[in-house]
Amino acid sequence: MAAPSREQIHQEVQNYYGKELQKSEDLKTNACITSARPVSKLVRDALERIHEEVVARYYGCGLVIPECLSSCRILDLGSGSGRDCFLLSQLVGEQGHVTGIDMTKGQVRHRSGAPHHPSSSTSHHSLPPARLSWRRSTLPTTWISLATESRTWSSSMVTWRTWVMLDWLTTATILSCLPSLLAALQPGGEMYFSDVYASQRLSETTRKHRVLWGECLAGALYWRDLYSIAEEVGFSPPRLVTASPITIGDKELEGIVGDCRFVSATYRLFKVPAGSRTGPGQATYSGGIVGHEQELVFDANFTFKEGEVVNVDAEMAAILQNSRFAEKFLIRAGGANAAGLQGCCSKGVKEKICDPFQLLEQLRAPGPASCCGGTCGPPGCC
């Protein structure tokens, strides 16, 4: 029996999310309800304003909310119940906009019934609907086309404030989106997403299992392959942000996946302009990002404290200089040990953490070792 076709996958996922799942408690694994890194008070307060029914129908694999969002134009692919879109619309400000796109009819119908979030300022759940728009499409390339043709991606905007967030999609869908996403993003734009990754390439039995598709596991990518695919397409090397464990609470499913492990991991990829990588340097965070005024945890390898000089590699220097973070950092070329990497609890040089399973082990470990050190993943990712 062959692996399911793209059309079969789309139909199965639509049925699973549109008909079989009514709330997060119906899931057989925690792949779609895993937690991400701790969020700021700003995000927590925004979540409090979202209706409980929208939150209950959230099946995303991690809270994918990056920093520095004022005036951003955001495209949320696989927006599901719309929880993150409602949240983000509170963070982008008057000049920002959020477009949520999903292929599941039931989800779109649910969130478009906006009595949960009326525009009246007297409502406890009042949110800014003018900053939100919704689309439905079954083809990922159509999603991107719809977004790029809409007013939310106007060429008059500040180009480096454009970024894309992926809430929940099968990995196969994400990979098919990458070339179009790269073309749609403005220079300095970001793709920030949470997805499920496997510790090894999946067996045919796993890849064609209907429930495992619905539970986000059958389409999981072997984590090392993400690095090579991103390089082939033209994105910057993936930057691992955080990782959360995935557990399977069903004996039958456990037997099917065997010794393969799964993790929910958040990555960020940037469209760095050609020729912008001029070498390593020293970065100083000037503060000022709302919710991260004193400290910005950029990813699993870099934490920037206000006023502190941090040695960064050429890739990080190029990202900070050419993205929406540019006005928040002072970058100087060179510097002692500039090719090294600063850790969240070490001022020395350490190796970059690329492997989400290794990061997970470090986060579980007690004491200082839980956030320091690390070894590289695939060749070239460091």
Short mmCIF file of C-alpha atoms in Angstrom, two decimals:
data_model
loop_
_atom_site.label_atom_id
_atom_site.label_comp_id
_atom_site.label_asym_id
_atom_site.label_seq_id
_atom_site.Cartn_x
_atom_site.Cartn_y
_atom_site.Cartn_z
CA MET A 1 0.00 0.00 0.00
CA ALA A 2 1.43 3.34 -1.08
CA ALA A 3 1.75 6.39 1.14
CA PRO A 4 -1.30 8.70 0.91
CA SER A 5 -1.39 11.31 -1.82
CA ARG A 6 -1.49 15.04 -1.07
CA GLU A 7 -5.23 15.10 -1.85
CA GLN A 8 -5.91 12.17 0.50
CA ILE A 9 -3.90 13.82 3.26
CA HIS A 10 -5.81 17.07 2.88
CA GLN A 11 -9.14 15.26 3.02
CA GLU A 12 -8.17 13.15 6.02
CA VAL A 13 -6.88 16.17 7.94
CA GLN A 14 -10.02 18.17 7.13
CA ASN A 15 -12.22 15.32 8.35
CA TYR A 16 -10.15 14.79 11.47
CA TYR A 17 -10.07 18.44 12.49
CA GLY A 18 -13.44 19.41 11.11
CA LYS A 19 -15.52 16.46 12.32
CA GLU A 20 -13.78 14.11 14.75
CA LEU A 21 -12.12 16.69 16.99
CA GLN A 22 -14.40 18.97 18.94
CA LYS A 23 -11.94 20.02 21.63
CA SER A 24 -8.29 19.48 22.51
CA GLU A 25 -9.20 16.68 24.94
CA ASP A 26 -10.20 14.51 21.95
CA LEU A 27 -6.58 14.22 20.80
CA LYS A 28 -4.73 10.91 21.28
CA THR A 29 -1.29 12.50 21.67
CA ASN A 30 -0.08 15.84 23.01
CA ALA A 31 1.58 16.75 19.69
CA CYS A 32 -0.93 19.50 18.99
CA ILE A 33 -1.18 20.92 22.50
CA THR A 34 2.46 21.02 23.59
CA SER A 35 3.70 24.07 25.40
CA ALA A 36 6.38 26.40 24.10
CA ARG A 37 8.82 28.59 26.03
CA PRO A 38 7.40 30.83 28.77
CA VAL A 39 5.56 33.84 27.38
CA SER A 40 5.69 37.45 28.47
CA LYS A 41 2.99 39.16 30.52
CA LEU A 42 2.01 41.04 27.37
CA VAL A 43 1.14 37.76 25.62
CA ARG A 44 -0.52 36.28 28.70
CA ASP A 45 -2.77 39.34 28.98
CA ALA A 46 -3.66 39.10 25.29
CA LEU A 47 -4.59 35.42 25.70
CA GLU A 48 -6.92 36.33 28.55
CA ARG A 49 -8.99 38.46 26.17
CA ILE A 50 -9.68 35.56 23.77
CA HIS A 51 -12.94 33.65 24.12
CA GLU A 52 -12.63 30.30 25.88
CA GLU A 53 -14.33 28.42 23.02
CA VAL A 54 -11.67 29.60 20.58
CA VAL A 55 -8.95 28.52 23.00
CA ALA A 56 -10.61 25.12 23.53
CA ARG A 57 -10.49 24.40 19.78
CA TYR A 58 -6.81 25.27 19.48
CA TYR A 59 -4.71 22.35 18.14
CA GLY A 60 -1.43 24.13 17.40
CA CYS A 61 1.91 22.52 18.30
CA GLY A 62 3.36 25.40 20.28
CA LEU A 63 2.61 29.06 20.93
CA VAL A 64 4.44 30.65 18.00
CA ILE A 65 4.60 34.31 18.96
CA PRO A 66 7.92 36.01 18.16
CA GLU A 67 8.96 39.42 19.42
CA CYS A 68 9.02 42.97 18.08
CA LEU A 69 5.65 42.85 16.28
CA SER A 70 4.57 46.48 16.20
CA SER A 71 3.37 47.40 12.67
CA CYS A 72 4.08 43.90 11.34
CA ARG A 73 2.01 42.30 8.57
CA ILE A 74 1.52 38.68 9.56
CA LEU A 75 0.41 35.67 7.54
CA ASP A 76 -0.64 32.74 9.73
CA LEU A 77 -0.76 29.56 7.64
CA GLY A 78 -2.89 26.81 9.15
CA SER A 79 -4.57 29.25 11.55
CA GLY A 80 -7.09 26.70 12.84
CA SER A 81 -9.49 28.13 15.40
CA GLY A 82 -7.81 31.50 15.02
CA ARG A 83 -6.53 31.73 18.59
CA ASP A 84 -3.10 33.00 17.57
CA CYS A 85 -4.58 35.43 15.05
CA PHE A 86 -6.82 36.96 17.71
CA LEU A 87 -3.78 37.19 19.96
CA LEU A 88 -1.48 38.67 17.33
CA SER A 89 -4.03 41.29 16.30
CA GLN A 90 -3.55 42.78 19.76
CA LEU A 91 0.24 42.94 19.36
CA VAL A 92 0.73 44.40 15.86
CA GLY A 93 -0.73 47.81 16.68
CA GLU A 94 -2.79 50.17 14.54
CA GLN A 95 -0.48 49.86 11.53
CA GLY A 96 -0.26 46.05 11.62
CA HIS A 97 -2.49 43.37 10.18
CA VAL A 98 -2.98 39.61 10.58
CA THR A 99 -4.26 37.27 7.86
CA GLY A 100 -5.27 33.78 8.95
CA ILE A 101 -5.62 31.02 6.35
CA ASP A 102 -6.77 27.45 6.88
CA MET A 103 -8.03 24.57 4.73
CA THR A 104 -10.57 23.18 7.22
CA LYS A 105 -14.09 24.43 6.55
CA GLY A 106 -15.31 23.77 10.07
CA GLN A 107 -12.55 25.83 11.62
CA VAL A 108 -13.07 28.79 9.28
CA ARG A 109 -16.82 28.74 9.85
CA HIS A 110 -16.30 28.65 13.61
CA ARG A 111 -13.94 31.59 13.87
CA SER A 112 -15.71 33.75 11.28
CA GLY A 113 -18.76 33.80 13.57
CA ALA A 114 -17.31 36.76 15.43
CA PRO A 115 -19.86 37.21 18.23
CA HIS A 116 -17.07 35.85 20.42
CA HIS A 117 -15.01 38.93 19.58
CA PRO A 118 -17.32 41.87 18.86
CA SER A 119 -15.95 45.30 18.10
CA SER A 120 -17.86 46.91 20.95
CA SER A 121 -15.47 48.31 23.52
CA THR A 122 -17.92 47.37 26.28
CA SER A 123 -17.37 43.63 25.75
CA HIS A 124 -14.91 41.76 27.96
CA HIS A 125 -13.77 39.87 24.85
CA SER A 126 -13.54 42.94 22.62
CA LEU A 127 -10.70 42.67 20.10
CA PRO A 128 -9.60 44.80 17.10
CA PRO A 129 -11.36 43.06 14.14
CA ALA A 130 -10.12 45.70 11.70
CA ARG A 131 -6.65 44.18 12.04
CA LEU A 132 -7.85 40.69 11.09
CA SER A 133 -8.89 38.92 7.90
CA TRP A 134 -9.61 35.26 7.13
CA ARG A 135 -9.17 33.07 4.06
CA ARG A 136 -9.89 29.43 3.27
CA SER A 137 -7.97 27.36 0.72
CA THR A 138 -6.83 23.75 0.41
CA LEU A 139 -3.63 24.44 -1.53
CA PRO A 140 -0.68 26.02 0.27
CA THR A 141 0.57 27.84 -2.82
CA THR A 142 -2.87 29.40 -3.17
CA TRP A 143 -2.69 30.54 0.45
CA ILE A 144 0.47 32.46 -0.27
CA SER A 145 -0.89 33.86 -3.52
CA LEU A 146 -4.01 35.13 -1.78
CA ALA A 147 -1.92 36.80 0.89
CA THR A 148 0.59 38.42 -1.45
CA GLU A 149 -2.22 39.90 -3.53
CA SER A 150 -4.01 41.34 -0.50
CA ARG A 151 -3.61 44.77 1.01
CA THR A 152 -1.86 43.31 4.03
CA TRP A 153 1.28 42.76 1.94
CA SER A 154 1.35 46.22 0.40
CA SER A 155 4.61 47.21 -1.26
CA SER A 156 4.42 50.56 0.51
CA MET A 157 5.04 48.94 3.89
CA VAL A 158 8.40 48.85 5.61
CA THR A 159 9.76 45.76 3.90
CA TRP A 160 11.63 44.19 6.79
CA ARG A 161 8.51 44.10 8.96
CA THR A 162 6.96 41.30 6.91
CA TRP A 163 7.05 37.81 8.33
CA VAL A 164 5.20 34.52 8.13
CA MET A 165 4.02 32.33 10.99
CA LEU A 166 2.99 28.73 10.62
CA ASP A 167 0.77 27.48 13.42
CA TRP A 168 -0.03 23.91 12.46
CA LEU A 169 0.59 22.22 9.13
CA THR A 170 1.83 18.80 8.11
CA THR A 171 5.55 18.93 7.45
CA ALA A 172 4.94 17.90 3.83
CA THR A 173 2.81 21.00 3.42
CA ILE A 174 5.42 23.25 4.98
CA LEU A 175 8.11 21.93 2.66
CA SER A 176 5.96 22.46 -0.40
CA CYS A 177 5.39 26.05 0.78
CA LEU A 178 9.03 26.99 1.29
CA PRO A 179 9.94 28.20 -2.23
CA SER A 180 6.76 30.30 -2.46
CA LEU A 181 7.24 31.63 1.05
CA LEU A 182 10.78 32.71 0.27
CA ALA A 183 9.59 34.52 -2.85
CA ALA A 184 6.72 36.21 -1.00
CA LEU A 185 8.80 37.45 1.91
CA GLN A 186 10.49 40.81 1.68
CA PRO A 187 14.26 40.91 2.41
CA GLY A 188 14.68 40.51 6.14
CA GLY A 189 11.31 38.78 6.46
CA GLU A 190 10.93 35.87 8.82
CA MET A 191 9.27 32.48 8.80
CA TYR A 192 8.57 31.54 12.42
CA PHE A 193 6.93 28.20 13.00
CA SER A 194 6.33 25.31 15.34
CA ASP A 195 6.09 21.77 14.00
CA VAL A 196 6.59 18.13 14.91
CA TYR A 197 9.96 16.49 14.18
CA ALA A 198 11.09 12.88 14.32
CA SER A 199 14.31 11.38 15.65
CA GLN A 200 14.61 9.30 12.47
CA ARG A 201 12.99 8.97 9.06
CA LEU A 202 9.53 7.45 9.39
CA SER A 203 8.54 3.95 8.36
CA GLU A 204 5.97 3.42 5.62
CA THR A 205 3.52 2.05 8.18
CA THR A 206 3.72 5.27 10.17
CA ARG A 207 3.56 7.52 7.11
CA LYS A 208 0.29 6.06 5.85
CA HIS A 209 -1.57 5.74 9.18
CA ARG A 210 -4.76 7.81 9.15
CA VAL A 211 -4.88 8.68 12.87
CA LEU A 212 -1.18 9.50 12.98
CA TRP A 213 -1.76 12.01 10.17
CA GLY A 214 -4.54 13.61 12.18
CA GLU A 215 -2.32 13.64 15.26
CA CYS A 216 0.49 15.47 13.38
CA LEU A 217 2.96 12.55 13.60
CA ALA A 218 2.75 10.74 10.23
CA GLY A 219 4.05 13.78 8.36
CA ALA A 220 6.85 14.59 10.79
CA LEU A 221 10.17 15.48 9.22
CA TYR A 222 13.46 13.96 10.36
CA TRP A 223 14.90 17.02 12.08
CA ARG A 224 18.25 16.99 10.28
CA ASP A 225 16.52 17.23 6.91
CA LEU A 226 15.10 20.65 7.77
CA TYR A 227 18.58 22.18 7.65
CA SER A 228 19.46 20.83 4.23
CA ILE A 229 16.05 21.72 2.78
CA ALA A 230 16.19 25.30 4.08
CA GLU A 231 19.64 25.72 2.51
CA GLU A 232 18.48 24.32 -0.82
CA VAL A 233 15.53 26.70 -0.95
CA GLY A 234 17.53 29.79 0.06
CA PHE A 235 16.54 30.53 3.65
CA SER A 236 19.07 31.23 6.36
CA PRO A 237 19.98 28.17 8.45
CA PRO A 238 17.12 27.32 10.84
CA ARG A 239 17.53 28.74 14.31
CA LEU A 240 16.16 26.43 16.99
CA VAL A 241 14.10 28.37 19.53
CA THR A 242 12.63 25.79 21.88
CA ALA A 243 11.49 22.18 22.12
CA SER A 244 8.72 20.34 23.97
CA PRO A 245 8.24 16.59 24.46
CA ILE A 246 5.52 14.70 22.60
CA THR A 247 3.85 11.81 24.36
CA ILE A 248 1.55 9.18 22.86
CA GLY A 249 -1.21 8.07 25.17
CA ASP A 250 -2.42 5.22 22.96
CA LYS A 251 -0.84 1.74 23.06
CA GLU A 252 -1.73 0.91 19.47
CA LEU A 253 -0.10 4.07 18.16
CA GLU A 254 2.96 3.49 20.34
CA GLY A 255 3.40 0.07 18.74
CA ILE A 256 3.20 1.52 15.24
CA VAL A 257 5.85 4.23 15.72
CA GLY A 258 8.24 1.85 17.52
CA ASP A 259 11.43 3.46 18.79
CA CYS A 260 10.94 6.68 16.83
CA ARG A 261 10.70 9.70 19.10
CA PHE A 262 8.86 12.93 18.37
CA VAL A 263 9.34 16.48 19.54
CA SER A 264 7.51 19.74 19.00
CA ALA A 265 10.11 22.35 18.07
CA THR A 266 9.95 26.00 17.17
CA TYR A 267 12.32 27.38 14.54
CA ARG A 268 12.87 30.73 12.93
CA LEU A 269 14.20 31.19 9.40
CA PHE A 270 15.08 34.54 7.82
CA LYS A 271 15.32 35.76 4.27
CA VAL A 272 18.73 37.38 4.52
CA PRO A 273 19.65 39.65 1.56
CA ALA A 274 22.40 38.31 -0.67
CA GLY A 275 25.84 39.69 0.21
CA SER A 276 24.81 40.80 3.70
CA ARG A 277 26.93 38.21 5.51
CA THR A 278 30.12 40.17 6.08
CA GLY A 279 31.55 38.24 9.01
CA PRO A 280 31.15 37.74 12.75
CA GLY A 281 30.71 40.66 15.09
CA GLN A 282 29.56 41.94 18.45
CA ALA A 283 25.92 42.72 19.12
CA THR A 284 24.56 45.00 21.84
CA TYR A 285 20.85 44.98 22.59
CA SER A 286 19.53 48.46 23.28
CA GLY A 287 16.32 47.19 24.87
CA GLY A 288 12.91 48.61 24.07
CA ILE A 289 11.11 45.55 22.68
CA VAL A 290 7.78 45.46 24.49
CA GLY A 291 7.68 42.54 26.90
CA HIS A 292 11.43 41.95 26.50
CA GLU A 293 12.85 45.26 27.65
CA GLN A 294 15.63 43.83 29.81
CA GLU A 295 16.34 40.52 28.08
CA LEU A 296 15.61 39.03 24.65
CA VAL A 297 15.84 35.24 24.31
CA PHE A 298 16.30 35.10 20.55
CA ASP A 299 16.76 31.34 20.26
CA ALA A 300 18.27 28.37 22.11
CA ASN A 301 21.79 29.73 21.52
CA PHE A 302 21.51 33.50 21.94
CA THR A 303 20.15 35.51 24.83
CA PHE A 304 20.71 39.27 24.68
CA LYS A 305 20.61 41.37 27.82
CA GLU A 306 20.18 45.11 27.55
CA GLY A 307 23.54 46.83 27.20
CA GLU A 308 25.57 43.60 27.20
CA VAL A 309 28.05 42.93 24.38
CA VAL A 310 27.55 39.50 22.83
CA ASN A 311 29.79 37.80 20.28
CA VAL A 312 27.76 36.64 17.30
CA ASP A 313 28.52 34.63 14.18
CA ALA A 314 28.20 36.04 10.67
CA GLU A 315 24.71 34.61 10.19
CA MET A 316 23.32 36.17 13.36
CA ALA A 317 25.00 39.50 12.61
CA ALA A 318 23.35 39.55 9.16
CA ILE A 319 19.94 38.67 10.60
CA LEU A 320 20.05 41.38 13.24
CA GLN A 321 21.25 44.02 10.76
CA ASN A 322 18.70 43.24 8.04
CA SER A 323 15.50 42.32 9.88
CA ARG A 324 12.93 44.17 11.97
CA PHE A 325 15.39 43.85 14.89
CA ALA A 326 17.87 46.25 13.25
CA GLU A 327 16.82 49.34 15.19
CA LYS A 328 17.14 47.47 18.49
CA PHE A 329 20.77 46.39 18.10
CA LEU A 330 24.18 47.97 17.66
CA ILE A 331 26.42 45.67 15.60
CA ARG A 332 30.20 46.05 15.46
CA ALA A 333 32.40 44.00 13.18
CA GLY A 334 34.98 41.57 14.54
CA GLY A 335 35.82 41.24 18.20
CA ALA A 336 37.53 38.63 20.35
CA ASN A 337 36.05 35.17 19.86
CA ALA A 338 33.50 36.75 17.55
CA ALA A 339 32.89 33.43 15.85
CA GLY A 340 31.88 31.89 19.16
CA LEU A 341 28.40 31.70 20.59
CA GLN A 342 27.08 33.11 23.83
CA GLY A 343 24.89 30.86 25.95
CA CYS A 344 22.00 31.68 28.26
CA CYS A 345 24.09 30.99 31.40
CA SER A 346 27.65 31.08 30.16
CA LYS A 347 29.80 33.95 29.01
CA GLY A 348 32.25 31.67 27.25
CA VAL A 349 32.22 30.15 23.81
CA LYS A 350 30.02 27.13 23.25
CA GLU A 351 28.82 25.05 20.36
CA LYS A 352 25.49 25.78 18.75
CA ILE A 353 22.52 23.60 19.66
CA CYS A 354 20.81 22.35 16.51
CA ASP A 355 19.26 19.08 17.67
CA PRO A 356 15.79 19.62 19.27
CA PHE A 357 16.05 16.28 21.07
CA GLN A 358 19.32 17.32 22.66
CA LEU A 359 17.82 20.66 23.65
CA LEU A 360 14.94 18.80 25.23
CA GLU A 361 17.35 16.70 27.29
CA GLN A 362 19.16 19.82 28.47
CA LEU A 363 15.91 21.54 29.42
CA ARG A 364 14.98 18.47 31.47
CA ALA A 365 18.33 18.30 33.25
CA PRO A 366 18.51 19.89 36.71
CA GLY A 367 20.79 22.78 37.54
CA PRO A 368 22.98 24.99 35.32
CA ALA A 369 23.59 22.24 32.75
CA SER A 370 19.97 22.52 31.65
CA CYS A 371 20.66 25.53 29.45
CA CYS A 372 24.31 25.43 28.55
CA GLY A 373 26.51 23.68 26.07
CA GLY A 374 25.33 21.58 23.16
CA THR A 375 26.67 19.88 20.11
CA CYS A 376 26.10 20.54 16.49
CA GLY A 377 23.60 18.80 14.32
CA PRO A 378 24.13 18.35 10.59
CA PRO A 379 27.40 19.50 8.98
CA GLY A 380 27.28 23.18 8.18
CA CYS A 381 24.44 24.08 10.54
CA CYS A 382 26.94 25.77 12.85
#
